[in-house]
Coordinates of C-alpha atoms and ligand atoms in Angstrom, one line a residue:
M28 CA 0.0 0.0 0.0
A29 CA 2.8 2.3 1.0
Q30 CA 4.5 1.4 -2.2
K31 CA 1.4 2.3 -4.2
N32 CA 1.1 5.6 -2.5
N33 CA 4.8 6.3 -3.2
D34 CA 4.3 5.4 -6.9
E35 CA 1.3 7.6 -7.1
Q36 CA 3.1 10.5 -5.4
F37 CA 6.0 10.2 -7.8
K38 CA 3.6 10.1 -10.8
N39 CA 1.9 13.2 -9.4
V40 CA 5.2 15.0 -9.1
I41 CA 6.1 14.2 -12.7
S42 CA 2.8 15.4 -14.1
H43 CA 2.9 18.5 -11.9
A44 CA 6.4 19.2 -13.2
K45 CA 5.1 19.1 -16.8
E46 CA 1.8 20.9 -16.1
Y47 CA 3.5 23.9 -14.5
G48 CA 6.5 24.3 -16.9
F49 CA 9.2 22.7 -14.8
V50 CA 10.3 19.7 -16.9
F51 CA 9.4 18.5 -20.4
Q52 CA 10.4 15.4 -22.3
S53 CA 13.0 16.4 -24.9
S54 CA 11.7 16.6 -28.4
E55 CA 8.2 15.7 -27.2
I56 CA 6.5 16.4 -30.4
Y57 CA 8.6 13.6 -32.0
D58 CA 7.6 11.3 -29.2
G59 CA 10.6 12.2 -27.1
L60 CA 14.2 11.2 -26.8
S61 CA 14.8 8.5 -24.1
A62 CA 16.3 9.8 -20.9
V63 CA 16.8 13.4 -22.2
Y64 CA 14.7 16.2 -20.7
D65 CA 14.2 19.9 -21.1
Y66 CA 13.7 22.4 -18.3
G67 CA 10.8 24.7 -18.8
Q68 CA 10.3 28.3 -17.7
L69 CA 10.0 27.6 -14.0
G70 CA 12.4 24.6 -14.1
A71 CA 15.1 26.8 -15.5
E72 CA 14.6 29.3 -12.6
L73 CA 14.6 26.6 -9.9
K74 CA 17.6 24.9 -11.4
N75 CA 19.5 28.2 -11.5
N76 CA 18.6 28.8 -7.9
I77 CA 19.9 25.4 -6.8
K78 CA 23.1 26.1 -8.7
T79 CA 23.4 29.5 -7.0
Y80 CA 22.9 27.9 -3.6
W81 CA 25.7 25.4 -4.4
W82 CA 28.1 27.9 -5.9
K83 CA 27.7 30.4 -3.1
A84 CA 28.1 27.6 -0.4
M85 CA 31.1 26.1 -2.1
V86 CA 32.9 28.9 -3.8
Q87 CA 31.9 32.2 -2.4
M88 CA 31.8 31.1 1.2
H89 CA 35.2 29.5 1.0
E90 CA 38.2 31.8 0.6
N91 CA 40.3 28.7 -0.6
I92 CA 37.8 27.5 -3.2
V93 CA 37.5 29.0 -6.7
G94 CA 35.2 28.1 -9.6
I95 CA 36.0 27.4 -13.2
D96 CA 34.0 26.5 -16.4
S97 CA 35.9 24.0 -18.5
A98 CA 35.0 22.8 -22.0
I99 CA 32.9 19.7 -22.6
F100 CA 35.3 18.4 -25.3
M101 CA 38.7 17.4 -24.0
H102 CA 41.7 15.8 -25.5
P103 CA 41.0 12.1 -26.0
K104 CA 44.0 11.1 -23.9
V105 CA 42.3 12.6 -20.9
W106 CA 39.8 9.7 -20.9
K107 CA 42.5 7.2 -21.4
A108 CA 44.5 8.6 -18.4
S109 CA 41.4 8.8 -16.2
G110 CA 40.5 5.2 -16.9
H111 CA 37.2 5.9 -18.6
V112 CA 38.1 4.5 -22.0
D113 CA 39.0 1.1 -20.5
G114 CA 36.9 1.0 -17.4
F115 CA 33.8 3.1 -17.6
N116 CA 31.6 0.2 -18.5
D117 CA 28.3 -1.3 -17.5
P118 CA 27.7 -5.0 -17.8
M119 CA 24.7 -5.5 -20.1
I120 CA 22.6 -8.5 -21.1
D121 CA 19.8 -8.8 -23.6
N122 CA 16.7 -10.9 -23.4
K123 CA 16.4 -12.9 -26.7
D124 CA 12.6 -13.0 -26.6
S125 CA 11.7 -9.4 -25.7
K126 CA 14.9 -8.0 -27.3
K127 CA 15.2 -5.7 -24.3
R128 CA 18.6 -4.8 -22.9
Y129 CA 19.3 -4.6 -19.2
R130 CA 22.2 -3.8 -16.9
A131 CA 23.1 -7.2 -15.5
D132 CA 23.9 -5.7 -12.1
Q133 CA 20.5 -4.0 -12.0
L134 CA 18.6 -7.1 -12.8
L135 CA 20.5 -8.8 -9.9
E136 CA 19.9 -5.8 -7.6
N137 CA 16.2 -6.0 -8.3
K138 CA 16.3 -9.7 -7.4
I139 CA 18.2 -8.9 -4.2
D140 CA 15.5 -6.3 -3.3
E141 CA 12.8 -8.8 -3.9
L142 CA 14.5 -11.3 -1.6
Y143 CA 15.2 -8.6 1.0
S144 CA 11.5 -7.5 0.9
E145 CA 10.9 -10.4 3.3
L146 CA 12.7 -8.4 5.9
N147 CA 9.3 -6.6 6.4
N148 CA 8.2 -9.8 8.2
F149 CA 11.0 -9.4 10.7
S150 CA 10.5 -7.7 14.0
S151 CA 12.1 -4.2 14.0
E152 CA 14.7 -5.5 16.5
N153 CA 15.6 -8.5 14.2
K154 CA 15.6 -6.2 11.2
A155 CA 18.2 -3.9 12.8
K156 CA 20.3 -6.9 13.9
F157 CA 20.2 -8.2 10.3
E158 CA 21.4 -4.9 8.9
E159 CA 24.3 -4.9 11.4
F160 CA 25.1 -8.5 10.4
Q161 CA 24.9 -7.6 6.7
Q162 CA 27.4 -4.7 7.2
E163 CA 29.7 -7.0 9.1
I164 CA 29.7 -9.6 6.3
L165 CA 30.2 -7.0 3.5
G166 CA 33.1 -5.5 5.4
L167 CA 35.0 -8.8 5.4
S168 CA 37.7 -9.7 3.0
D169 CA 36.6 -11.4 -0.3
E170 CA 37.6 -14.8 1.1
G171 CA 35.8 -14.1 4.3
Q172 CA 32.6 -13.2 2.5
M173 CA 32.8 -16.2 0.2
A174 CA 33.2 -18.5 3.3
W175 CA 29.7 -17.5 4.4
I176 CA 28.0 -18.3 1.1
P177 CA 27.3 -22.1 1.7
S178 CA 25.5 -21.4 5.0
F179 CA 23.4 -18.7 3.3
K180 CA 22.5 -21.0 0.5
D181 CA 21.6 -23.9 2.8
E182 CA 17.8 -23.6 2.5
D183 CA 16.9 -24.9 5.9
G184 CA 19.9 -23.9 7.9
I185 CA 19.6 -21.5 10.8
L186 CA 22.3 -19.0 11.5
D187 CA 24.6 -20.5 14.1
N188 CA 25.9 -17.3 15.5
A189 CA 25.5 -16.2 19.1
K190 CA 25.6 -12.5 18.3
Y191 CA 22.9 -12.8 15.6
P192 CA 20.7 -15.8 16.3
F193 CA 18.3 -15.6 13.4
V194 CA 15.7 -18.3 13.7
D195 CA 14.5 -20.2 10.7
E196 CA 11.5 -18.1 10.0
A197 CA 10.2 -18.7 6.5
S198 CA 11.4 -15.2 5.7
W199 CA 15.0 -15.8 6.8
R200 CA 15.4 -18.3 3.9
F201 CA 14.8 -15.5 1.4
V202 CA 16.7 -12.9 3.2
K203 CA 19.9 -15.0 3.5
K204 CA 19.5 -15.9 -0.1
G205 CA 19.5 -12.2 -0.8
L206 CA 22.6 -11.8 1.2
A207 CA 24.3 -14.6 -0.7
L208 CA 23.4 -13.0 -4.0
E209 CA 24.6 -9.6 -2.8
V210 CA 28.0 -11.0 -1.9
E211 CA 28.3 -13.0 -5.1
M212 CA 27.3 -10.1 -7.3
N213 CA 29.7 -7.7 -5.6
L214 CA 32.6 -10.1 -6.0
A215 CA 31.7 -10.8 -9.7
L216 CA 31.5 -7.1 -10.4
K217 CA 34.8 -6.4 -8.6
S218 CA 36.6 -9.1 -10.6
E219 CA 34.7 -8.1 -13.8
N220 CA 33.7 -11.7 -14.1
L221 CA 31.0 -11.4 -16.8
G222 CA 30.5 -15.2 -17.0
Q223 CA 29.7 -15.3 -13.3
L224 CA 27.2 -12.5 -13.6
K225 CA 25.4 -14.5 -16.3
D226 CA 25.5 -17.6 -14.0
L227 CA 24.0 -15.6 -11.2
I228 CA 21.1 -14.4 -13.4
V229 CA 20.4 -18.0 -14.4
D230 CA 21.0 -19.6 -11.0
Y231 CA 18.7 -17.1 -9.2
K232 CA 16.1 -17.5 -11.9
V233 CA 15.9 -13.9 -12.9
I234 CA 13.3 -13.4 -15.7
C235 CA 12.8 -10.6 -18.1
P236 CA 9.9 -8.4 -16.9
I237 CA 8.6 -8.1 -20.4
S238 CA 8.8 -11.6 -21.9
K239 CA 8.8 -13.3 -18.5
T240 CA 11.5 -15.7 -19.9
S241 CA 15.1 -16.4 -18.9
N242 CA 16.3 -16.7 -22.4
W243 CA 19.4 -14.5 -22.0
T244 CA 22.4 -13.6 -24.1
D245 CA 25.9 -13.5 -22.5
V246 CA 26.8 -10.5 -20.4
R247 CA 29.0 -7.9 -22.3
Q248 CA 30.7 -4.7 -21.3
F249 CA 29.2 -1.5 -22.7
N250 CA 31.2 1.7 -22.5
L251 CA 29.1 4.6 -21.3
M252 CA 30.9 7.4 -23.0
F253 CA 29.4 9.1 -26.1
S254 CA 31.8 9.8 -28.8
T255 CA 31.8 12.0 -31.9
Q256 CA 34.1 13.2 -34.7
F257 CA 36.2 16.2 -34.1
G258 CA 36.9 18.5 -37.1
A259 CA 35.0 19.2 -40.2
M260 CA 36.7 16.7 -42.5
A261 CA 36.0 13.0 -41.8
E262 CA 39.5 12.4 -43.1
G263 CA 42.0 13.3 -40.4
S264 CA 39.3 13.9 -37.9
D265 CA 39.7 12.3 -34.5
E266 CA 37.3 10.6 -32.1
V267 CA 36.5 12.7 -29.1
Y268 CA 34.2 12.1 -26.2
L269 CA 31.4 14.1 -24.5
R270 CA 32.7 14.3 -21.0
P271 CA 31.1 11.7 -18.6
E272 CA 32.1 13.8 -15.6
T273 CA 33.1 17.4 -15.1
A274 CA 35.9 16.4 -12.7
Q275 CA 38.6 15.8 -15.3
G276 CA 38.3 19.4 -16.5
I277 CA 39.4 20.4 -13.0
F278 CA 42.3 18.0 -12.8
V279 CA 43.8 19.0 -16.1
N280 CA 43.6 22.7 -15.0
F281 CA 45.0 22.1 -11.5
L282 CA 48.3 23.8 -12.1
N283 CA 46.8 26.6 -14.3
V284 CA 44.5 27.6 -11.4
Q285 CA 47.0 27.0 -8.6
K286 CA 49.6 29.2 -10.3
S287 CA 47.3 32.0 -11.7
G288 CA 45.3 32.1 -8.5
R289 CA 48.3 31.7 -6.2
M290 CA 46.4 29.0 -4.4
K291 CA 47.9 27.4 -1.3
I292 CA 47.1 23.8 -0.3
P293 CA 44.6 22.9 0.9
F294 CA 42.4 24.5 -1.8
G295 CA 39.5 23.6 -4.0
I296 CA 38.4 24.0 -7.6
A297 CA 34.7 23.8 -8.3
Q298 CA 32.6 23.7 -11.4
I299 CA 29.0 23.2 -12.6
G300 CA 28.5 21.7 -16.0
K301 CA 26.9 19.1 -18.3
A302 CA 28.0 15.5 -18.4
F303 CA 26.9 12.7 -20.7
R304 CA 26.6 9.0 -20.2
N305 CA 25.0 6.5 -22.6
E306 CA 23.2 4.8 -19.7
V307 CA 22.0 1.3 -20.6
I308 CA 18.9 1.8 -18.6
A309 CA 17.7 5.2 -18.0
R310 CA 14.7 5.5 -15.7
Q311 CA 12.9 7.3 -13.0
F312 CA 12.4 10.5 -14.8
I313 CA 15.4 12.9 -14.3
M314 CA 17.0 10.5 -11.9
R315 CA 19.2 8.8 -14.5
M316 CA 19.6 10.7 -17.7
R317 CA 21.9 10.5 -20.7
E318 CA 22.6 14.3 -20.6
F319 CA 22.7 15.7 -17.1
E320 CA 24.5 18.3 -15.0
Q321 CA 27.0 17.9 -12.2
M322 CA 28.2 20.2 -9.5
E323 CA 31.7 19.0 -8.5
M324 CA 34.5 20.2 -6.4
Q325 CA 38.0 18.8 -6.1
F326 CA 39.8 19.7 -2.9
F327 CA 43.6 19.3 -3.1
V328 CA 45.3 18.4 0.2
R329 CA 48.6 17.2 1.6
P330 CA 49.1 13.4 1.4
G331 CA 48.3 12.1 4.8
E332 CA 45.7 14.7 5.5
D333 CA 43.1 13.1 3.1
K334 CA 41.2 11.2 5.8
K335 CA 40.7 14.4 7.9
W336 CA 39.4 16.3 4.9
F337 CA 37.2 13.5 3.7
E338 CA 35.4 13.6 7.1
Y339 CA 35.2 17.4 6.9
W340 CA 33.5 17.3 3.5
K341 CA 31.3 14.4 4.4
E342 CA 29.8 16.5 7.3
A343 CA 29.8 19.8 5.4
R344 CA 27.9 18.5 2.4
L345 CA 25.2 16.9 4.5
K346 CA 24.8 20.2 6.4
W347 CA 24.3 21.9 3.0
H348 CA 21.4 19.5 2.3
M349 CA 19.9 19.8 5.7
A350 CA 19.9 23.6 5.7
L351 CA 17.0 23.4 3.3
G352 CA 14.9 22.2 6.1
T353 CA 14.5 18.6 5.0
K354 CA 13.6 16.1 7.7
P355 CA 16.8 14.5 8.9
E356 CA 15.4 10.9 8.5
K357 CA 15.1 11.5 4.8
Y358 CA 18.9 11.5 4.4
R359 CA 21.5 8.9 5.2
Y360 CA 25.1 8.2 4.4
H361 CA 26.0 5.0 2.6
D362 CA 29.7 4.3 3.1
H363 CA 31.2 2.3 0.3
V364 CA 32.5 -1.0 1.5
K365 CA 33.8 -1.8 -2.0
L366 CA 36.0 1.0 -3.2
A367 CA 37.0 2.0 -6.8
H368 CA 40.7 1.2 -7.4
Y369 CA 41.7 4.9 -7.1
A370 CA 39.7 5.6 -3.9
N371 CA 40.7 5.0 -0.3
A372 CA 37.3 6.1 1.1
A373 CA 33.9 6.9 -0.4
T374 CA 30.4 7.7 0.8
D375 CA 27.1 8.5 -0.9
I376 CA 24.6 10.9 0.6
E377 CA 21.3 9.2 -0.1
F378 CA 17.8 10.6 0.0
E379 CA 14.7 8.7 0.4
F380 CA 12.9 9.1 -2.9
P381 CA 9.5 7.5 -3.4
F382 CA 11.3 4.6 -5.0
G383 CA 13.7 4.1 -2.0
F384 CA 17.0 5.6 -0.7
K385 CA 19.1 6.6 -3.6
E386 CA 22.4 8.4 -4.1
V387 CA 22.2 12.2 -4.7
E388 CA 25.8 13.0 -4.0
G389 CA 29.1 11.2 -3.7
I390 CA 32.1 12.2 -1.6
H391 CA 35.2 10.4 -2.7
S392 CA 38.7 10.3 -1.4
R393 CA 40.5 9.9 -4.8
T394 CA 44.1 9.8 -3.5
D395 CA 46.6 11.2 -6.0
F396 CA 45.3 8.8 -8.7
D397 CA 44.0 11.3 -11.3
L398 CA 46.9 13.8 -11.1
T399 CA 49.4 11.0 -11.2
Q400 CA 47.7 9.5 -14.2
H401 CA 47.7 12.9 -16.1
Q402 CA 51.3 13.4 -15.2
E403 CA 52.1 10.1 -16.7
F404 CA 50.0 10.4 -19.8
S405 CA 50.8 14.1 -20.6
G406 CA 54.4 14.0 -19.5
K407 CA 53.8 17.3 -17.6
K408 CA 54.5 17.6 -13.9
M409 CA 51.4 17.8 -11.7
Q410 CA 53.3 18.6 -8.6
Y411 CA 52.9 21.3 -6.0
F412 CA 55.7 22.9 -4.0
D413 CA 54.6 23.2 -0.4
N414 CA 56.9 25.6 1.5
D415 CA 55.1 25.2 4.8
L416 CA 57.2 23.5 7.5
N417 CA 56.5 20.0 8.7
E418 CA 56.9 18.8 12.2
E419 CA 60.6 18.5 11.7
G420 CA 60.8 22.2 10.7
K421 CA 61.5 21.3 7.0
P422 CA 59.3 22.4 4.0
Y423 CA 56.9 19.7 2.9
G424 CA 58.5 20.2 -0.5
N425 CA 57.2 18.8 -3.8
Y426 CA 54.4 16.3 -4.0
V427 CA 51.3 15.3 -6.1
P428 CA 48.4 16.4 -3.9
Y429 CA 45.7 14.0 -2.7
V430 CA 42.1 14.9 -3.7
I431 CA 38.7 14.8 -1.9
E432 CA 35.9 15.1 -4.4
T433 CA 32.3 16.2 -3.7
S434 CA 30.1 15.4 -6.7
I435 CA 26.3 16.1 -6.7
G436 CA 23.9 15.6 -9.6
L437 CA 22.1 18.8 -10.2
D438 CA 19.1 17.1 -11.9
R439 CA 18.8 14.7 -9.0
M440 CA 18.9 17.6 -6.5
F441 CA 16.2 19.2 -8.6
L442 CA 14.1 16.1 -8.4
L443 CA 14.7 15.7 -4.7
T444 CA 13.7 19.4 -4.2
M445 CA 10.4 18.9 -6.1
I446 CA 9.5 15.7 -4.3
N447 CA 10.3 17.2 -0.9
A448 CA 8.3 20.3 -1.6
F449 CA 5.3 18.7 -3.2
E450 CA 2.2 18.5 -1.0
E451 CA -1.5 17.9 -1.6
Q452 CA -3.4 19.5 1.2
D453 CA -7.0 18.8 2.1
L454 CA -8.5 22.1 3.2
S455 CA -12.1 20.9 3.5
T456 CA -14.3 22.2 6.3
D457 CA -17.7 21.0 7.4
D458 CA -19.3 23.4 4.9
K459 CA -17.0 23.1 2.0
Q460 CA -14.7 20.7 0.1
D461 CA -11.4 22.2 -0.7
S462 CA -7.8 21.3 -1.4
R463 CA -4.7 22.8 -2.8
T464 CA -1.4 21.6 -4.3
L465 CA 1.6 23.3 -2.7
L466 CA 5.2 23.4 -3.5
R467 CA 6.8 24.1 -0.2
L468 CA 10.1 25.3 -1.7
H469 CA 12.6 27.2 0.4
P470 CA 11.9 30.8 -0.5
A471 CA 15.5 31.3 -1.7
L472 CA 14.9 28.5 -4.2
A473 CA 11.4 29.4 -5.4
P474 CA 11.2 30.4 -9.1
Y475 CA 9.1 33.5 -8.3
K476 CA 9.5 35.3 -5.0
V477 CA 6.5 37.5 -5.4
A478 CA 3.2 37.5 -7.3
V479 CA 1.6 40.8 -7.8
F480 CA -2.2 40.9 -8.2
P481 CA -4.5 43.9 -8.7
L482 CA -7.8 42.9 -7.1
T483 CA -9.7 44.0 -10.2
K484 CA -8.7 45.1 -13.7
K485 CA -10.0 48.6 -13.3
D486 CA -10.0 51.7 -11.2
G487 CA -6.3 52.3 -11.5
L488 CA -5.5 49.1 -9.6
P489 CA -3.4 47.5 -12.4
E490 CA -1.4 50.7 -12.7
K491 CA -0.6 50.7 -9.0
A492 CA 0.3 47.0 -9.1
R493 CA 2.6 47.6 -12.0
E494 CA 4.3 50.4 -10.0
I495 CA 4.9 47.9 -7.2
M496 CA 6.2 45.3 -9.5
D497 CA 8.5 47.7 -11.2
A498 CA 10.0 48.6 -7.9
L499 CA 10.5 45.0 -6.8
K500 CA 11.6 43.4 -10.0
F501 CA 15.3 44.5 -9.8
D502 CA 15.8 42.4 -6.6
F503 CA 13.2 39.7 -6.9
N504 CA 11.8 37.5 -9.7
C505 CA 8.1 38.7 -9.8
I506 CA 5.1 37.6 -11.7
Y507 CA 2.1 39.8 -12.5
E508 CA -1.4 38.3 -12.8
E509 CA -4.8 40.0 -13.2
K510 CA -6.9 37.2 -14.6
D511 CA -9.3 35.1 -12.5
A512 CA -10.6 35.4 -9.0
I513 CA -8.0 36.1 -6.4
G514 CA -8.5 32.6 -4.7
K515 CA -7.6 30.9 -8.0
R516 CA -4.6 33.1 -8.5
Y517 CA -3.4 32.2 -5.0
R518 CA -3.7 28.5 -5.8
R519 CA -1.7 28.8 -9.0
Q520 CA 1.1 30.4 -7.1
D521 CA 1.0 27.8 -4.3
A522 CA 1.4 25.2 -6.9
V523 CA 4.6 26.7 -8.2
G524 CA 6.0 27.6 -4.8
T525 CA 5.7 31.4 -4.8
P526 CA 6.3 32.4 -1.2
F527 CA 4.4 35.8 -1.3
C528 CA 1.4 37.1 -3.1
I529 CA 0.6 40.8 -2.9
T530 CA -2.9 42.1 -3.6
I531 CA -3.6 45.7 -4.5
D532 CA -7.1 46.9 -3.7
H533 CA -8.9 50.2 -3.5
Q534 CA -7.5 50.9 0.0
S535 CA -4.0 50.7 -1.5
L536 CA -4.7 53.8 -3.6
E537 CA -5.6 55.7 -0.5
D538 CA -3.0 54.7 2.1
N539 CA -0.3 52.9 0.2
T540 CA -0.8 49.6 1.9
V541 CA -1.4 46.1 0.4
T542 CA -2.3 42.6 1.5
I543 CA 0.6 40.2 1.6
R544 CA -0.3 36.5 1.7
H545 CA 2.1 33.9 3.0
R546 CA 2.2 30.7 1.0
D547 CA 2.6 28.1 3.7
S548 CA 0.4 29.5 6.4
M549 CA -2.0 31.2 3.9
E550 CA -2.1 34.0 6.5
Q551 CA -2.7 37.5 5.2
E552 CA -1.6 40.8 6.7
R553 CA -1.9 44.4 5.7
V554 CA 1.5 46.1 5.2
A555 CA 2.9 49.3 3.9
I556 CA 4.2 49.1 0.3
A557 CA 7.4 50.8 1.5
G558 CA 8.0 47.7 3.7
L559 CA 7.6 45.0 1.1
A560 CA 11.1 44.8 -0.1
D561 CA 12.3 44.3 3.4
I562 CA 9.8 41.5 4.2
V563 CA 10.5 39.6 1.0
G564 CA 14.2 40.3 1.1
K565 CA 14.6 38.8 4.5
A566 CA 12.8 35.6 3.6
V567 CA 14.5 34.9 0.3
S568 CA 18.0 36.0 1.4
W569 CA 20.8 33.4 0.8
K570 CA 21.8 34.2 4.4
T571 CA 18.9 32.1 5.6
L572 CA 20.7 29.1 4.1
L573 CA 24.3 30.0 4.3
A574 CA 24.8 31.8 7.6
Ligands
GAP28 N1 33.2 12.6 -10.6 C1 32.6 11.6 -9.8 C2 31.4 11.2 -10.4 O1 31.0 11.5 -11.5 P1 29.3 9.6 -10.0 O2 28.9 8.9 -8.7 O3 29.4 8.8 -11.2 O4 30.7 10.3 -9.6 C3 28.2 11.9 -9.3 O5 28.3 10.8 -10.2 C4 26.7 12.3 -9.2 O6 26.2 12.6 -10.5 C5 25.8 11.2 -8.7 O7 25.7 11.2 -7.3 C6 24.5 11.6 -9.3 O8 23.8 12.6 -8.5 C7 24.9 12.3 -10.6 N2 24.7 11.4 -11.8 C8 25.5 10.4 -12.2 N3 25.0 9.8 -13.3 C9 23.8 10.4 -13.5 C10 22.8 10.3 -14.6 N4 22.9 9.4 -15.5 N5 21.8 11.1 -14.5 C11 21.6 12.0 -13.6 N6 22.5 12.2 -12.6 C12 23.6 11.4 -12.6

């Protein structure tokens, strides 16, 4: 039931986004382009406001972080050095009957979720114990994990473990099978054992959701980078890639920025920009797109100080999210047990979307991997000379800095913001049925800050309203509306998250006061026109988020 409500809520958010001009399917009149979306008139405003919040928090509030805007096209060797040419792959598999293509790991993850859904039959105490046990198992060495598999696969076996004495409830059978599959899948992915992935799909009887058969091809690697020809002539032109992450534009400019900006370690370089990935499966609206936007920051630190800075950024980034007023239980960290070959620590900040907890942002301790790789592939030194003194009183000297990365998907943050803000309120009283759809956006993020309404279209009210709008529009994005009854106009602004509606009536002409209506409480108060900028300015100020 809860699942159904969540599905419904998600569908409502998607249709709301379209109806009010936030997000449209790309090329819709040609039936759309899969996993590509356009932002409409209000979506572009909201997206810009999210960008501004990030840019201010990361760049302008930190004296040691600067922002750049690097090109989407980069020298092809960049992607060889970064490992994307050889390693940025998804394992994919086709169903021969439906001809549909899937990511092998996602098929298996769905199966794991299905098996774990039996956890709902556990008591909350046993569920918590299981999660602790699961973390313990996933934290073991590869061999240690494998050693547990036979007991998980033993259909009737109980868990003979004093700390976690799970009884042989019917549900435990499924849950432990889920754990076995999770371990086996992780190990197969880590060793890039495609044959093993196929075996797991067959052994665990995974079927195609369309054809309902298990008639699968072998698993193949599929590189996610888009490529195109560079140069006008086909002859002599070179293959270049559309960047799959913005980070590499920062790495290759590390010394340019450090030298021209006279930056001293520790320092950061941030950027916001488009990234492209030919996702095998793109789904859940703007959650997984083929063209999307990232907001990334690489923080360059002394080797040995990486752990400290990783913890710092982990905390700082969650604070950034929480400042928007989201309920704390909606967020969680997911520390990576399995690390990419270049990372020594990584965590995801996950948000509870209607379809479960999913990653919004990654914080990665990337060691000196990227700079060292670029040093090797370009033949140019990527070193920094640190003349601060170490504990022995000697300069730290030359080294390749370590890097902590914070990487957030702008589109995912946009989706999160819409979902979080979307509310359908029942306002019915004994006498009257009533409801409203509300976007409870933080005022600093709201597309319009103020809606200006003359009560009627005559008697000089529109002129007075225009006067007010003309005074406010330099500082605040305003909208003017004179059509429809005032109640209807309020509802329209509630639905797009406008925090203030100002109504100009006949009294306004006499005493220069107006009614200001607050979106969330729906309260109205009479205020002087001269005080409007102050009321609105305080509520929408970036200080409310950044101070
Ligand atoms: N430079 C590191 C990096 O790119 P990532 O985990 O692959 O790391 C970072 O991506 C963030 O970018 C993710 O947390 C997610 O928010 C966003 N992201 C990744 N792929 C995406 C896609 N196909 N569509 C939308 N957002 C995506």
